XYZ file of C-alpha atoms in Angstrom:
178
model
C 0.000 0.000 0.000
C 1.393 3.383 -0.894
C 2.100 6.148 1.583
C -0.621 8.198 -0.104
C -3.319 5.618 0.740
C -2.035 5.151 4.280
C -2.222 8.932 4.760
C -5.756 9.089 3.364
C -6.940 6.230 5.583
C -5.287 7.655 8.708
C -6.668 11.122 7.951
C -10.163 9.740 7.504
C -9.967 7.742 10.738
C -8.690 10.804 12.606
C -11.432 13.016 11.159
C -14.143 10.499 12.083
C -12.715 10.103 15.583
C -12.657 13.864 16.163
C -16.199 14.193 14.805
C -17.397 11.348 17.048
C -15.784 12.829 20.154
C -17.244 16.246 19.332
C -20.735 14.808 18.886
C -20.445 12.809 22.114
C -19.309 15.871 24.073
C -22.064 17.992 22.562
C -24.658 15.451 23.692
C -23.379 15.540 27.276
C -24.611 18.333 29.508
C -24.319 18.988 33.217
C -26.288 16.500 35.319
C -29.173 18.879 35.898
C -29.937 19.201 32.198
C -31.124 15.562 31.981
C -29.824 14.756 28.521
C -31.149 11.292 27.691
C -30.570 8.557 25.175
C -33.482 8.320 22.809
C -34.691 11.842 23.455
C -35.871 13.744 20.418
C -35.780 17.250 21.847
C -33.785 18.971 24.574
C -35.070 19.261 28.104
C -35.881 22.935 27.597
C -38.038 22.107 24.585
C -39.577 19.186 26.453
C -40.727 21.598 29.134
C -42.884 23.439 26.609
C -46.292 22.154 27.519
C -49.416 22.663 25.476
C -52.082 22.432 28.119
C -55.489 23.835 28.914
C -54.207 24.680 32.373
C -52.333 27.934 33.021
C -48.559 27.711 33.166
C -45.952 29.630 35.082
C -42.842 30.815 33.278
C -39.422 31.024 34.873
C -38.023 29.321 37.934
C -40.919 27.479 39.460
C -41.128 27.982 43.197
C -40.694 24.592 44.771
C -39.181 22.873 41.704
C -36.470 20.768 43.316
C -34.864 19.976 39.964
C -33.475 23.540 39.818
C -34.493 24.060 36.215
C -36.443 26.858 34.638
C -39.497 25.034 33.368
C -43.177 25.601 32.872
C -45.596 23.616 34.982
C -47.249 21.292 34.619
C -44.196 19.554 33.193
C -44.403 17.632 29.929
C -44.605 13.860 29.754
C -41.119 13.768 28.230
C -39.677 15.769 31.109
C -41.481 13.534 33.629
C -39.749 10.527 32.024
C -36.391 12.291 31.973
C -36.568 13.182 35.659
C -37.533 9.641 36.748
C -34.917 8.126 34.454
C -32.146 10.415 35.708
C -33.013 9.667 39.341
C -33.094 5.913 38.735
C -29.409 6.020 37.763
C -28.561 6.349 41.451
C -29.837 2.821 42.049
C -29.005 0.790 38.931
C -26.058 -0.730 37.125
C -26.084 0.131 33.426
C -23.499 0.336 30.657
C -24.244 3.992 29.977
C -25.706 6.672 32.226
C -26.093 10.044 30.575
C -27.951 11.973 33.220
C -28.315 12.200 36.964
C -30.542 13.673 39.625
C -30.160 12.553 43.224
C -33.298 10.896 44.553
C -34.872 13.076 47.250
C -38.267 13.030 48.940
C -38.799 16.574 47.714
C -38.286 15.552 44.072
C -40.519 12.492 44.391
C -43.267 14.613 45.983
C -42.939 17.247 43.246
C -43.376 14.616 40.515
C -46.353 13.036 42.290
C -47.936 16.496 42.532
C -47.384 16.929 38.795
C -49.210 13.628 38.228
C -52.113 14.978 40.300
C -52.185 18.241 38.324
C -51.876 16.905 34.776
C -52.945 13.912 32.707
C -50.079 11.821 31.356
C -50.305 8.967 28.889
C -48.223 6.730 31.166
C -49.573 8.084 34.453
C -50.009 4.645 36.039
C -46.400 3.606 35.402
C -44.982 6.874 36.760
C -47.250 6.822 39.808
C -46.376 3.205 40.628
C -42.635 3.940 40.385
C -42.784 7.139 42.427
C -45.127 5.734 45.073
C -42.748 2.826 45.660
C -39.801 5.186 45.893
C -41.706 7.463 48.266
C -42.099 4.449 50.573
C -38.341 3.811 50.340
C -38.805 0.717 48.173
C -36.171 0.627 45.454
C -36.260 -3.142 44.975
C -37.851 -2.650 41.551
C -35.478 0.137 40.452
C -34.068 -1.948 37.568
C -37.570 -2.566 36.224
C -38.496 1.083 36.937
C -35.466 2.321 35.008
C -36.062 0.007 32.076
C -39.782 0.865 31.894
C -39.037 4.569 31.547
C -35.996 3.875 29.359
C -38.225 1.921 26.934
C -40.835 4.697 26.925
C -38.016 7.051 25.904
C -37.030 4.776 23.026
C -33.776 3.799 24.729
C -31.354 1.578 22.852
C -28.199 2.016 24.947
C -27.908 1.862 28.717
C -30.441 -0.767 29.753
C -30.186 -1.408 33.501
C -28.670 -4.801 34.336
C -28.942 -4.881 38.118
C -29.152 -2.936 41.357
C -26.099 -1.182 42.743
C -24.852 -2.346 46.115
C -24.922 0.200 48.942
C -21.181 0.820 48.432
C -21.548 1.165 44.649
C -24.385 3.656 45.144
C -22.323 5.649 47.658
C -19.363 5.710 45.225
C -21.650 6.735 42.349
C -23.136 9.604 44.388
C -19.669 10.794 45.429
C -18.518 10.700 41.780
C -21.546 12.716 40.677
C -20.902 15.268 43.419
C -17.242 15.646 42.352
C -18.198 16.050 38.680
C -20.719 18.826 39.362
C -18.386 21.010 41.410
């Protein structure tokens, strides 16, 4: 093979690698932005809700996700929040978002379910009600249910994290957001 062809092949591989890294970095956002696999629109666009009920613009008082969104939140954003919180409890090949599970966040999402009709209301309510009771034994199934609803193809949960793995994961997330 001539040096010319080797140069062309290496140049092409380098260009594709750089493009891939760029696209991967562009798809990653800080943990509070909830970028998800399988999501069609960004979280900000997902928060645009077409509803008969009045909405509030700007930082919603009491929104524990610290995002500027309109309430009631969209179905897509409901899925993104639950999915991002489930990452605290599950082992998966890829995790592209994170929100720490808190009682305040669970309560907020349950209130949203009370205020708005969602296509998958029963699934969300079952997940959040279990979590509110401190039951995370079904977190793998919970993650994968929401992941499927999002059209997920990468990052299926394979098991629960041990207490130590969860602690390490939370510490890593805290370090990365500083």
